[in-house]
PDB file of C-alpha atoms in Angstrom:
ATOM      1  CA  UNK A 148      -1.111  -3.131 -10.898  1.00 95.00           C
ATOM      2  CA  UNK A 149       1.255  -2.540  -7.979  1.00 98.00           C
ATOM      3  CA  UNK A 150       3.949  -5.149  -7.367  1.00 98.00           C
ATOM      4  CA  UNK A 151       5.288  -5.845  -3.868  1.00 98.00           C
ATOM      5  CA  UNK A 152       8.431  -7.879  -3.164  1.00 98.00           C
ATOM      6  CA  UNK A 153       8.972  -9.779   0.097  1.00 97.00           C
ATOM      7  CA  UNK A 154      12.141 -11.838  -0.136  1.00 97.00           C
ATOM      8  CA  UNK A 155      11.891 -12.989   3.499  1.00 96.00           C
ATOM      9  CA  UNK A 156       8.199 -13.834   3.874  1.00 96.00           C
ATOM     10  CA  UNK A 157       6.882 -15.236   7.155  1.00 95.00           C
ATOM     11  CA  UNK A 158       3.891 -16.933   8.657  1.00 95.00           C
ATOM     12  CA  UNK A 159       2.905 -14.423  11.339  1.00 90.00           C
ATOM     13  CA  UNK A 160       1.511 -15.929  14.546  1.00 89.00           C
ATOM     14  CA  UNK A 161       0.020 -13.663  17.204  1.00 87.00           C
ATOM     15  CA  UNK A 162      -0.649 -15.083  20.671  1.00 90.00           C
ATOM     16  CA  UNK A 163      -2.761 -13.038  23.061  1.00 88.00           C
ATOM     17  CA  UNK A 164      -2.298 -13.720  26.788  1.00 93.00           C
ATOM     18  CA  UNK A 165      -3.812 -11.976  29.840  1.00 93.00           C
ATOM     19  CA  UNK A 166      -0.319 -11.159  31.148  1.00 92.00           C
ATOM     20  CA  UNK A 167       3.184 -12.083  29.981  1.00 91.00           C
ATOM     21  CA  UNK A 168       5.319 -13.242  32.909  1.00 90.00           C
ATOM     22  CA  UNK A 169       8.904 -14.557  32.517  1.00 90.00           C
ATOM     23  CA  UNK A 170       9.470 -18.186  33.596  1.00 91.00           C
ATOM     24  CA  UNK A 171       5.706 -18.859  33.756  1.00 91.00           C
ATOM     25  CA  UNK A 172       3.288 -21.041  31.795  1.00 93.00           C
ATOM     26  CA  UNK A 173       0.695 -19.037  29.862  1.00 93.00           C
ATOM     27  CA  UNK A 174      -2.783 -19.846  28.614  1.00 93.00           C
ATOM     28  CA  UNK A 175      -3.240 -18.316  25.164  1.00 93.00           C
ATOM     29  CA  UNK A 176      -6.666 -16.709  24.760  1.00 94.00           C
ATOM     30  CA  UNK A 177      -6.466 -16.051  21.012  1.00 91.00           C
ATOM     31  CA  UNK A 178      -4.289 -17.176  18.098  1.00 90.00           C
ATOM     32  CA  UNK A 179      -4.141 -15.198  14.835  1.00 88.00           C
ATOM     33  CA  UNK A 180      -2.341 -16.483  11.720  1.00 91.00           C
ATOM     34  CA  UNK A 181      -1.527 -14.202   8.779  1.00 90.00           C
ATOM     35  CA  UNK A 182       0.741 -14.181   5.727  1.00 94.00           C
ATOM     36  CA  UNK A 183       3.543 -11.897   6.849  1.00 91.00           C
ATOM     37  CA  UNK A 184       6.650 -10.026   5.860  1.00 93.00           C
ATOM     38  CA  UNK A 185       6.692  -6.291   5.160  1.00 94.00           C
ATOM     39  CA  UNK A 186       5.822  -6.499   1.468  1.00 96.00           C
ATOM     40  CA  UNK A 187       2.859  -8.794   2.085  1.00 96.00           C
ATOM     41  CA  UNK A 188       1.577  -6.378   4.728  1.00 94.00           C
ATOM     42  CA  UNK A 189       1.858  -3.561   2.176  1.00 96.00           C
ATOM     43  CA  UNK A 190       0.074  -5.644  -0.469  1.00 96.00           C
ATOM     44  CA  UNK A 191      -2.824  -6.440   1.858  1.00 94.00           C
ATOM     45  CA  UNK A 192      -3.401  -2.756   2.655  1.00 95.00           C
ATOM     46  CA  UNK A 193      -3.147  -1.735  -1.011  1.00 96.00           C
ATOM     47  CA  UNK A 194      -5.707  -4.370  -1.955  1.00 96.00           C
ATOM     48  CA  UNK A 195      -8.033  -3.135   0.804  1.00 94.00           C
ATOM     49  CA  UNK A 196      -7.725   0.355  -0.698  1.00 95.00           C
ATOM     50  CA  UNK A 197      -8.920  -1.023  -4.032  1.00 95.00           C
ATOM     51  CA  UNK A 198      -5.616  -1.315  -5.911  1.00 97.00           C
ATOM     52  CA  UNK A 199      -4.836  -4.349  -8.046  1.00 97.00           C
ATOM     53  CA  UNK A 200      -1.874  -5.850  -6.191  1.00 97.00           C
ATOM     54  CA  UNK A 201       0.574  -8.663  -6.944  1.00 98.00           C
ATOM     55  CA  UNK A 202       2.908 -10.152  -4.344  1.00 98.00           C
ATOM     56  CA  UNK A 203       6.148 -11.894  -5.179  1.00 98.00           C
ATOM     57  CA  UNK A 204       9.107 -13.148  -3.170  1.00 98.00           C
ATOM     58  CA  UNK A 205       9.841 -16.598  -1.755  1.00 98.00           C
ATOM     59  CA  UNK A 206       7.780 -19.254   0.028  1.00 97.00           C
ATOM     60  CA  UNK A 207       8.623 -22.870   0.795  1.00 97.00           C
ATOM     61  CA  UNK A 208       7.893 -25.944   2.888  1.00 96.00           C
ATOM     62  CA  UNK A 209       4.814 -26.606   4.985  1.00 96.00           C
ATOM     63  CA  UNK A 210       4.942 -23.107   6.489  1.00 96.00           C
ATOM     64  CA  UNK A 211       5.089 -21.574   3.035  1.00 97.00           C
ATOM     65  CA  UNK A 212       2.090 -23.654   1.967  1.00 97.00           C
ATOM     66  CA  UNK A 213       0.108 -22.352   4.960  1.00 96.00           C
ATOM     67  CA  UNK A 214       1.133 -18.794   4.092  1.00 97.00           C
ATOM     68  CA  UNK A 215      -0.068 -19.227   0.511  1.00 97.00           C
ATOM     69  CA  UNK A 216      -3.373 -20.732   1.653  1.00 97.00           C
ATOM     70  CA  UNK A 217      -3.961 -17.662   3.833  1.00 96.00           C
ATOM     71  CA  UNK A 218      -2.895 -15.314   1.030  1.00 96.00           C
ATOM     72  CA  UNK A 219      -5.441 -16.996  -1.266  1.00 96.00           C
ATOM     73  CA  UNK A 220      -8.247 -15.675   0.969  1.00 95.00           C
ATOM     74  CA  UNK A 221      -7.211 -12.068   0.180  1.00 94.00           C
ATOM     75  CA  UNK A 222      -7.516 -10.076  -3.073  1.00 96.00           C
ATOM     76  CA  UNK A 223      -3.706 -10.120  -3.457  1.00 97.00           C
ATOM     77  CA  UNK A 224      -2.442 -12.172  -6.419  1.00 97.00           C
ATOM     78  CA  UNK A 225       0.144 -14.772  -5.413  1.00 97.00           C
ATOM     79  CA  UNK A 226       3.277 -14.793  -7.589  1.00 97.00           C
ATOM     80  CA  UNK A 227       5.633 -16.145  -4.906  1.00 98.00           C
ATOM     81  CA  UNK A 228       8.548 -18.319  -6.042  1.00 97.00           C
ATOM     82  CA  UNK A 229       8.858 -21.735  -4.379  1.00 96.00           C
ATOM     83  CA  UNK A 230      11.981 -22.556  -2.358  1.00 96.00           C
ATOM     84  CA  UNK A 231      13.321 -25.847  -1.037  1.00 96.00           C
ATOM     85  CA  UNK A 232      13.823 -24.362   2.450  1.00 96.00           C
ATOM     86  CA  UNK A 233      10.809 -23.709   4.699  1.00 96.00           C
ATOM     87  CA  UNK A 234       9.397 -20.218   5.164  1.00 97.00           C
ATOM     88  CA  UNK A 235      10.113 -18.759   8.612  1.00 96.00           C
ATOM     89  CA  UNK A 236       7.607 -17.995  11.346  1.00 94.00           C
ATOM     90  CA  UNK A 237       7.336 -14.877  13.456  1.00 91.00           C
ATOM     91  CA  UNK A 238       5.644 -15.049  16.837  1.00 90.00           C
ATOM     92  CA  UNK A 239       4.154 -11.985  18.537  1.00 85.00           C
ATOM     93  CA  UNK A 240       3.009 -12.404  22.143  1.00 89.00           C
ATOM     94  CA  UNK A 241       0.575  -9.664  23.123  1.00 84.00           C
ATOM     95  CA  UNK A 242       0.036  -8.883  26.802  1.00 87.00           C
ATOM     96  CA  UNK A 243      -3.624  -7.829  26.772  1.00 85.00           C
ATOM     97  CA  UNK A 244      -3.308  -6.105  30.151  1.00 87.00           C
ATOM     98  CA  UNK A 245      -0.526  -3.706  29.188  1.00 84.00           C
ATOM     99  CA  UNK A 246      -0.803  -3.836  25.386  1.00 74.00           C
ATOM    100  CA  UNK A 247       2.923  -4.621  25.144  1.00 80.00           C
ATOM    101  CA  UNK A 248       4.084  -6.977  22.391  1.00 81.00           C
ATOM    102  CA  UNK A 249       7.064  -9.340  22.511  1.00 87.00           C
ATOM    103  CA  UNK A 250       8.303 -10.380  19.063  1.00 86.00           C
ATOM    104  CA  UNK A 251      10.236 -13.554  18.158  1.00 90.00           C
ATOM    105  CA  UNK A 252      11.508 -13.747  14.557  1.00 90.00           C
ATOM    106  CA  UNK A 253      12.950 -16.914  13.065  1.00 91.00           C
ATOM    107  CA  UNK A 254      15.668 -16.703  10.396  1.00 89.00           C
ATOM    108  CA  UNK A 255      14.557 -17.197   6.832  1.00 90.00           C
ATOM    109  CA  UNK A 256      15.446 -20.161   4.592  1.00 94.00           C
ATOM    110  CA  UNK A 257      18.786 -20.207   2.782  1.00 96.00           C
ATOM    111  CA  UNK A 258      18.142 -19.188  -0.833  1.00 97.00           C
ATOM    112  CA  UNK A 259      20.178 -21.048  -3.446  1.00 96.00           C
ATOM    113  CA  UNK A 260      21.764 -19.336  -6.483  1.00 96.00           C
ATOM    114  CA  UNK A 261      19.292 -21.184  -8.737  1.00 96.00           C
ATOM    115  CA  UNK A 262      16.332 -19.931  -6.674  1.00 97.00           C
ATOM    116  CA  UNK A 263      17.627 -16.356  -6.821  1.00 97.00           C
ATOM    117  CA  UNK A 264      18.095 -16.613 -10.589  1.00 96.00           C
ATOM    118  CA  UNK A 265      14.547 -17.935 -10.937  1.00 96.00           C
ATOM    119  CA  UNK A 266      13.210 -15.080  -8.866  1.00 97.00           C
ATOM    120  CA  UNK A 267      15.062 -12.472 -10.944  1.00 97.00           C
ATOM    121  CA  UNK A 268      13.471 -13.900 -14.081  1.00 97.00           C
ATOM    122  CA  UNK A 269       9.984 -13.844 -12.548  1.00 97.00           C
ATOM    123  CA  UNK A 270      10.502 -10.311 -11.195  1.00 98.00           C
ATOM    124  CA  UNK A 271      11.516  -9.036 -14.631  1.00 97.00           C
ATOM    125  CA  UNK A 272       8.407 -10.615 -16.169  1.00 97.00           C
ATOM    126  CA  UNK A 273       6.140  -9.058 -13.526  1.00 98.00           C
ATOM    127  CA  UNK A 274       7.552  -5.573 -14.143  1.00 97.00           C
ATOM    128  CA  UNK A 275       5.714  -5.635 -17.466  1.00 95.00           C
ATOM    129  CA  UNK A 276       2.398  -4.041 -16.542  1.00 91.00           C
ATOM    130  CA  UNK A 277       3.455  -2.818 -13.086  1.00 97.00           C
ATOM    131  CA  UNK A 278       2.736   0.836 -12.261  1.00 97.00           C
ATOM    132  CA  UNK A 279       5.005   0.773  -9.198  1.00 98.00           C
ATOM    133  CA  UNK A 280       7.040  -1.726  -7.195  1.00 98.00           C
ATOM    134  CA  UNK A 281       7.853  -1.922  -3.477  1.00 98.00           C
ATOM    135  CA  UNK A 282      10.949  -3.750  -2.230  1.00 98.00           C
ATOM    136  CA  UNK A 283      10.411  -4.458   1.456  1.00 97.00           C
ATOM    137  CA  UNK A 284      12.041  -6.062   4.459  1.00 95.00           C
ATOM    138  CA  UNK A 285      15.104  -8.088   5.333  1.00 94.00           C
ATOM    139  CA  UNK A 286      17.082 -10.414   3.079  1.00 96.00           C
ATOM    140  CA  UNK A 287      17.026 -14.167   3.798  1.00 95.00           C
ATOM    141  CA  UNK A 288      20.311 -16.091   4.084  1.00 94.00           C
ATOM    142  CA  UNK A 289      22.029 -16.806   0.786  1.00 94.00           C
ATOM    143  CA  UNK A 290      21.073 -13.534  -0.942  1.00 96.00           C
ATOM    144  CA  UNK A 291      23.841 -10.967  -1.398  1.00 95.00           C
ATOM    145  CA  UNK A 292      23.517  -7.553   0.282  1.00 96.00           C
ATOM    146  CA  UNK A 293      23.332  -5.820  -3.100  1.00 96.00           C
ATOM    147  CA  UNK A 294      20.174  -7.718  -4.099  1.00 97.00           C
ATOM    148  CA  UNK A 295      17.850  -4.747  -3.717  1.00 98.00           C
ATOM    149  CA  UNK A 296      20.208  -2.543  -5.719  1.00 98.00           C
ATOM    150  CA  UNK A 297      20.081  -5.167  -8.451  1.00 97.00           C
ATOM    151  CA  UNK A 298      16.259  -5.185  -8.436  1.00 98.00           C
ATOM    152  CA  UNK A 299      16.111  -1.370  -8.428  1.00 98.00           C
ATOM    153  CA  UNK A 300      18.242  -1.274 -11.563  1.00 97.00           C
ATOM    154  CA  UNK A 301      15.912  -3.792 -13.251  1.00 98.00           C
ATOM    155  CA  UNK A 302      12.865  -1.688 -12.294  1.00 98.00           C
ATOM    156  CA  UNK A 303      14.481   1.520 -13.514  1.00 96.00           C
ATOM    157  CA  UNK A 304      15.379  -0.150 -16.822  1.00 97.00           C
ATOM    158  CA  UNK A 305      11.682  -1.031 -17.187  1.00 97.00           C
ATOM    159  CA  UNK A 306      10.677   2.570 -16.276  1.00 97.00           C
ATOM    160  CA  UNK A 307       8.735   1.365 -13.204  1.00 98.00           C
ATOM    161  CA  UNK A 308       8.898   3.631 -10.103  1.00 97.00           C
ATOM    162  CA  UNK A 309      10.368   1.776  -7.134  1.00 98.00           C
ATOM    163  CA  UNK A 310      10.087   2.245  -3.364  1.00 98.00           C
ATOM    164  CA  UNK A 311      12.697   0.705  -1.062  1.00 98.00           C
ATOM    165  CA  UNK A 312      11.953  -0.107   2.590  1.00 97.00           C
ATOM    166  CA  UNK A 313      14.812  -1.966   4.235  1.00 96.00           C
ATOM    167  CA  UNK A 314      17.735  -1.312   6.589  1.00 94.00           C
ATOM    168  CA  UNK A 315      21.468  -1.706   7.109  1.00 94.00           C
ATOM    169  CA  UNK A 316      23.794  -2.528   4.245  1.00 96.00           C
ATOM    170  CA  UNK A 317      20.953  -3.493   1.844  1.00 96.00           C
ATOM    171  CA  UNK A 318      19.583   0.055   2.327  1.00 96.00           C
ATOM    172  CA  UNK A 319      23.020   1.609   1.826  1.00 95.00           C
ATOM    173  CA  UNK A 320      23.604  -0.346  -1.392  1.00 96.00           C
ATOM    174  CA  UNK A 321      20.031   0.108  -2.557  1.00 96.00           C
ATOM    175  CA  UNK A 322      19.864   3.878  -2.150  1.00 96.00           C
ATOM    176  CA  UNK A 323      22.958   4.238  -4.337  1.00 95.00           C
ATOM    177  CA  UNK A 324      20.980   2.567  -7.162  1.00 96.00           C
ATOM    178  CA  UNK A 325      18.676   5.633  -7.167  1.00 96.00           C
ATOM    179  CA  UNK A 326      15.217   4.369  -6.145  1.00 97.00           C
ATOM    180  CA  UNK A 327      12.290   6.750  -6.514  1.00 96.00           C
ATOM    181  CA  UNK A 328      11.434   6.568  -2.797  1.00 96.00           C
ATOM    182  CA  UNK A 329      12.994   5.196   0.369  1.00 96.00           C
ATOM    183  CA  UNK A 330      11.163   5.022   3.705  1.00 95.00           C
ATOM    184  CA  UNK A 331      13.562   4.511   6.635  1.00 94.00           C
ATOM    185  CA  UNK A 332      12.589   4.941  10.267  1.00 90.00           C
ATOM    186  CA  UNK A 333      14.633   7.157  12.588  1.00 88.00           C
ATOM    187  CA  UNK A 334      17.029   4.367  13.648  1.00 91.00           C
ATOM    188  CA  UNK A 335      17.586   3.166  10.075  1.00 92.00           C
ATOM    189  CA  UNK A 336      18.183   6.738   8.936  1.00 90.00           C
ATOM    190  CA  UNK A 337      20.694   7.353  11.724  1.00 90.00           C
ATOM    191  CA  UNK A 338      22.529   4.146  10.863  1.00 92.00           C
ATOM    192  CA  UNK A 339      22.682   5.211   7.212  1.00 91.00           C
ATOM    193  CA  UNK A 340      23.734   8.850   7.705  1.00 92.00           C
ATOM    194  CA  UNK A 341      25.276   8.998  11.182  1.00 90.00           C
ATOM    195  CA  UNK A 342      22.869  11.781  12.192  1.00 89.00           C
ATOM    196  CA  UNK A 343      19.822  11.713  14.456  1.00 87.00           C
ATOM    197  CA  UNK A 344      18.697  15.229  13.550  1.00 89.00           C
ATOM    198  CA  UNK A 345      15.693  14.438  11.302  1.00 87.00           C
ATOM    199  CA  UNK A 346      16.046  17.267   8.753  1.00 88.00           C
ATOM    200  CA  UNK A 347      19.785  16.798   8.282  1.00 90.00           C
ATOM    201  CA  UNK A 348      19.548  13.003   8.108  1.00 90.00           C
ATOM    202  CA  UNK A 349      16.644  13.023   5.629  1.00 91.00           C
ATOM    203  CA  UNK A 350      18.371  15.497   3.295  1.00 89.00           C
ATOM    204  CA  UNK A 351      21.653  13.568   3.584  1.00 91.00           C
ATOM    205  CA  UNK A 352      19.899  10.309   2.666  1.00 91.00           C
ATOM    206  CA  UNK A 353      18.418  11.966  -0.418  1.00 92.00           C
ATOM    207  CA  UNK A 354      21.848  13.170  -1.515  1.00 92.00           C
ATOM    208  CA  UNK A 355      22.992   9.540  -1.478  1.00 92.00           C
ATOM    209  CA  UNK A 356      20.807   8.785  -4.486  1.00 91.00           C
ATOM    210  CA  UNK A 357      17.101   8.508  -3.698  1.00 93.00           C
ATOM    211  CA  UNK A 358      14.680  10.712  -5.618  1.00 94.00           C
ATOM    212  CA  UNK A 359      12.675  11.232  -2.411  1.00 96.00           C
ATOM    213  CA  UNK A 360      13.211  10.179   1.220  1.00 96.00           C
ATOM    214  CA  UNK A 361      10.265   9.771   3.585  1.00 96.00           C
ATOM    215  CA  UNK A 362      11.468   9.352   7.148  1.00 93.00           C
ATOM    216  CA  UNK A 363       9.188   7.770   9.727  1.00 91.00           C
ATOM    217  CA  UNK A 364       9.205   9.683  13.010  1.00 88.00           C
ATOM    218  CA  UNK A 365       6.985   7.242  14.885  1.00 84.00           C
ATOM    219  CA  UNK A 366       4.034   8.912  16.654  1.00 84.00           C
ATOM    220  CA  UNK A 367       5.138  12.279  15.241  1.00 87.00           C
ATOM    221  CA  UNK A 368       4.367  11.238  11.656  1.00 90.00           C
ATOM    222  CA  UNK A 369       6.555  11.589   8.566  1.00 94.00           C
ATOM    223  CA  UNK A 370       9.239  13.930   7.262  1.00 94.00           C
ATOM    224  CA  UNK A 371       9.669  13.946   3.481  1.00 95.00           C
ATOM    225  CA  UNK A 372      12.540  15.361   1.435  1.00 94.00           C
ATOM    226  CA  UNK A 373      11.225  15.530  -2.138  1.00 93.00           C
ATOM    227  CA  UNK A 374      12.136  17.307  -5.383  1.00 91.00           C
ATOM    228  CA  UNK A 375       9.269  19.728  -4.619  1.00 89.00           C
ATOM    229  CA  UNK A 376      10.483  20.563  -1.119  1.00 90.00           C
ATOM    230  CA  UNK A 377      10.577  19.410   2.475  1.00 93.00           C
ATOM    231  CA  UNK A 378       7.271  18.360   4.056  1.00 93.00           C
ATOM    232  CA  UNK A 379       6.152  17.243   7.503  1.00 94.00           C
ATOM    233  CA  UNK A 380       2.926  15.312   8.127  1.00 95.00           C
ATOM    234  CA  UNK A 381       1.519  14.315  11.505  1.00 93.00           C
ATOM    235  CA  UNK A 382      -1.709  12.885  12.939  1.00 93.00           C
ATOM    236  CA  UNK A 383      -3.996  15.415  14.643  1.00 91.00           C
ATOM    237  CA  UNK A 384      -3.171  13.906  18.054  1.00 87.00           C
ATOM    238  CA  UNK A 385      -1.019  11.058  19.415  1.00 83.00           C
ATOM    239  CA  UNK A 386      -2.638   7.647  18.946  1.00 84.00           C
ATOM    240  CA  UNK A 387      -2.255   4.723  21.343  1.00 80.00           C
ATOM    241  CA  UNK A 388      -2.382   1.086  20.368  1.00 76.00           C
ATOM    242  CA  UNK A 389      -0.291  -1.602  18.682  1.00 75.00           C
ATOM    243  CA  UNK A 390       2.201  -0.094  16.185  1.00 80.00           C
ATOM    244  CA  UNK A 391       2.834  -3.449  14.454  1.00 80.00           C
ATOM    245  CA  UNK A 392       2.568  -2.912  10.700  1.00 86.00           C
ATOM    246  CA  UNK A 393       2.077   0.861  10.938  1.00 90.00           C
ATOM    247  CA  UNK A 394       5.170   1.521   8.811  1.00 92.00           C
ATOM    248  CA  UNK A 395       3.973  -0.937   6.167  1.00 94.00           C
ATOM    249  CA  UNK A 396       0.621   0.854   6.004  1.00 95.00           C
ATOM    250  CA  UNK A 397       2.500   4.127   5.487  1.00 96.00           C
ATOM    251  CA  UNK A 398       4.325   2.534   2.544  1.00 97.00           C
ATOM    252  CA  UNK A 399       0.971   1.480   1.091  1.00 97.00           C
ATOM    253  CA  UNK A 400      -0.289   5.043   1.407  1.00 97.00           C
ATOM    254  CA  UNK A 401       2.776   6.420  -0.376  1.00 97.00           C
ATOM    255  CA  UNK A 402       2.407   3.908  -3.214  1.00 97.00           C
ATOM    256  CA  UNK A 403      -1.313   4.581  -3.510  1.00 96.00           C
ATOM    257  CA  UNK A 404      -0.604   8.297  -3.867  1.00 96.00           C
ATOM    258  CA  UNK A 405       2.187   7.667  -6.352  1.00 96.00           C
ATOM    259  CA  UNK A 406       0.114   5.594  -8.787  1.00 96.00           C
ATOM    260  CA  UNK A 407      -2.784   8.064  -8.456  1.00 95.00           C
ATOM    261  CA  UNK A 408      -0.321  10.872  -9.301  1.00 94.00           C
ATOM    262  CA  UNK A 409      -1.395  12.756  -6.177  1.00 95.00           C
ATOM    263  CA  UNK A 410       0.604  15.793  -5.005  1.00 95.00           C
ATOM    264  CA  UNK A 411       3.025  15.207  -2.144  1.00 95.00           C
ATOM    265  CA  UNK A 412       0.810  16.621   0.616  1.00 94.00           C
ATOM    266  CA  UNK A 413      -1.943  14.173  -0.345  1.00 95.00           C
ATOM    267  CA  UNK A 414       0.473  11.219  -0.524  1.00 96.00           C
ATOM    268  CA  UNK A 415       1.761  12.033   2.954  1.00 96.00           C
ATOM    269  CA  UNK A 416      -1.770  12.502   4.267  1.00 96.00           C
ATOM    270  CA  UNK A 417      -2.741   9.014   3.089  1.00 96.00           C
ATOM    271  CA  UNK A 418       0.413   7.513   4.574  1.00 96.00           C
ATOM    272  CA  UNK A 419      -0.014   9.122   8.003  1.00 96.00           C
ATOM    273  CA  UNK A 420      -3.759   8.388   8.190  1.00 95.00           C
ATOM    274  CA  UNK A 421      -3.211   4.728   7.264  1.00 95.00           C
ATOM    275  CA  UNK A 422      -0.350   4.396   9.732  1.00 94.00           C
ATOM    276  CA  UNK A 423      -2.390   5.862  12.600  1.00 93.00           C
ATOM    277  CA  UNK A 424      -5.439   3.778  11.643  1.00 92.00           C
ATOM    278  CA  UNK A 425      -3.235   0.673  11.851  1.00 91.00           C
ATOM    279  CA  UNK A 426      -2.110   1.570  15.383  1.00 88.00           C
ATOM    280  CA  UNK A 427      -5.794   1.961  16.323  1.00 85.00           C
ATOM    281  CA  UNK A 428      -6.873  -1.343  14.781  1.00 83.00           C
ATOM    282  CA  UNK A 429      -7.780  -4.173  17.181  1.00 69.00           C
ATOM    283  CA  UNK A 430      -5.914  -6.617  14.887  1.00 69.00           C
ATOM    284  CA  UNK A 431      -2.147  -6.071  14.608  1.00 63.00           C
ATOM    285  CA  UNK A 432      -1.020  -5.142  11.113  1.00 70.00           C
ATOM    286  CA  UNK A 433      -4.510  -4.302   9.812  1.00 83.00           C
ATOM    287  CA  UNK A 434      -5.893  -0.780   9.461  1.00 90.00           C
ATOM    288  CA  UNK A 435      -9.236   0.401  10.824  1.00 89.00           C
ATOM    289  CA  UNK A 436     -11.176   1.736   7.781  1.00 92.00           C
ATOM    290  CA  UNK A 437     -13.458   4.005   9.811  1.00 92.00           C
ATOM    291  CA  UNK A 438     -10.498   5.483  11.674  1.00 91.00           C
ATOM    292  CA  UNK A 439      -8.723   6.027   8.339  1.00 93.00           C
ATOM    293  CA  UNK A 440     -11.667   7.947   6.880  1.00 94.00           C
ATOM    294  CA  UNK A 441     -11.941  10.016  10.061  1.00 93.00           C
ATOM    295  CA  UNK A 442      -8.224  10.848  10.126  1.00 93.00           C
ATOM    296  CA  UNK A 443      -7.786  11.739   6.430  1.00 93.00           C
ATOM    297  CA  UNK A 444      -9.139  15.316   6.646  1.00 94.00           C
ATOM    298  CA  UNK A 445      -7.399  15.957   9.985  1.00 94.00           C
ATOM    299  CA  UNK A 446      -3.782  15.040   9.176  1.00 95.00           C
ATOM    300  CA  UNK A 447      -1.566  18.115   9.492  1.00 94.00           C
ATOM    301  CA  UNK A 448       0.809  18.705   6.559  1.00 93.00           C
ATOM    302  CA  UNK A 449       3.232  21.628   6.579  1.00 92.00           C
ATOM    303  CA  UNK A 450       6.025  22.696   4.253  1.00 87.00           C
ATOM    304  CA  UNK A 451       9.289  23.010   6.152  1.00 80.00           C
ATOM    305  CA  UNK A 452      11.745  25.829   5.508  1.00 72.00           C
ATOM    306  CA  UNK A 453      14.771  24.453   7.397  1.00 58.00           C
TER     307      UNK A 453
END
C-alpha cells in the first residue's frame, strides 16, 4: 500500500457564484464539500488509479468528523489520529464567469505534544507494509519545523521510499534528511535555493540532500533532476481550467510510477498527464479520467543536457 500523511487536514468547501464582486452579497449556485489537505488529495487520486492507499494525519472536532464521513465514501483507508482541536476549513469561491478562484484558508488546530507522540507511534506502525510514503502540506500549530525531517528518518530506517511536498523551513529541514523525492513548485524552489533559473535551482536542491528533485513549472510541466539525468516533461499544449489540486495529482503520478518501478520518463508522463487532467476537470481537485487517458501518449518528455 501507499501511505499519505496530511498533518494539517481540512474540510474543503467550494462555493460557485455567477460573479465575485467585493462588498456585495452573493447567491451561491453550488456547494461542494470534500476531505482536503494535500496528502488527502494525493490519496484520492492514487485510489482512483487503483492503488491501495492509506491516509494518516490529524482530524478533530465536528469538522474533523465531517471530513472522516466524506473520506469513508472513498476507497482510501482512514488512519487519521484524533485531536482535541477542530480540523480547519478551507473555502474556495469560484467565479463561474471568469473561472477565477479566491481561496480562504483557516489555521489548523494546535497539536499537543501528546498528540504528536501518538501520531509518531501510529506512523511507525503504518510504515510496516508501506511501499512508499508521501509527506504533504503545511504543518499545523504546535508541531516543530523539523517534523518532516523526523518522519523522513523514520521512513528511511524502515526502508520505505519517501516523497516530501512542503515549503519554507519544513522543506529546508526535510530535504537535509535525504528524502527519495521532493516536489517543490517554482516559488518554493526559489525560496529554498535563492535562484529562479529552473535548471540551476533544481540541481542545487538535489545537492542539499534529496535523491531526486521534481520541480513544478506550472503550465510548462515538470523538470526533474534524478540520479539517471535531467528530464523535462510537458503537456502537448497549454491547458486552461482550474489548477486547484494539479500539483497533488502530479505527486500521485510520481508515487504511482515509483511503486510500479517505472523508468523516469514514464513516471514524469503520468505526473504531467494527471496534473493536466486535473486542470481540465469540472470539479476542482479531481482529475478527468478520459482526459488523462488521452494525454498519456502525448506528453512530451526530453532529456536535458544543460
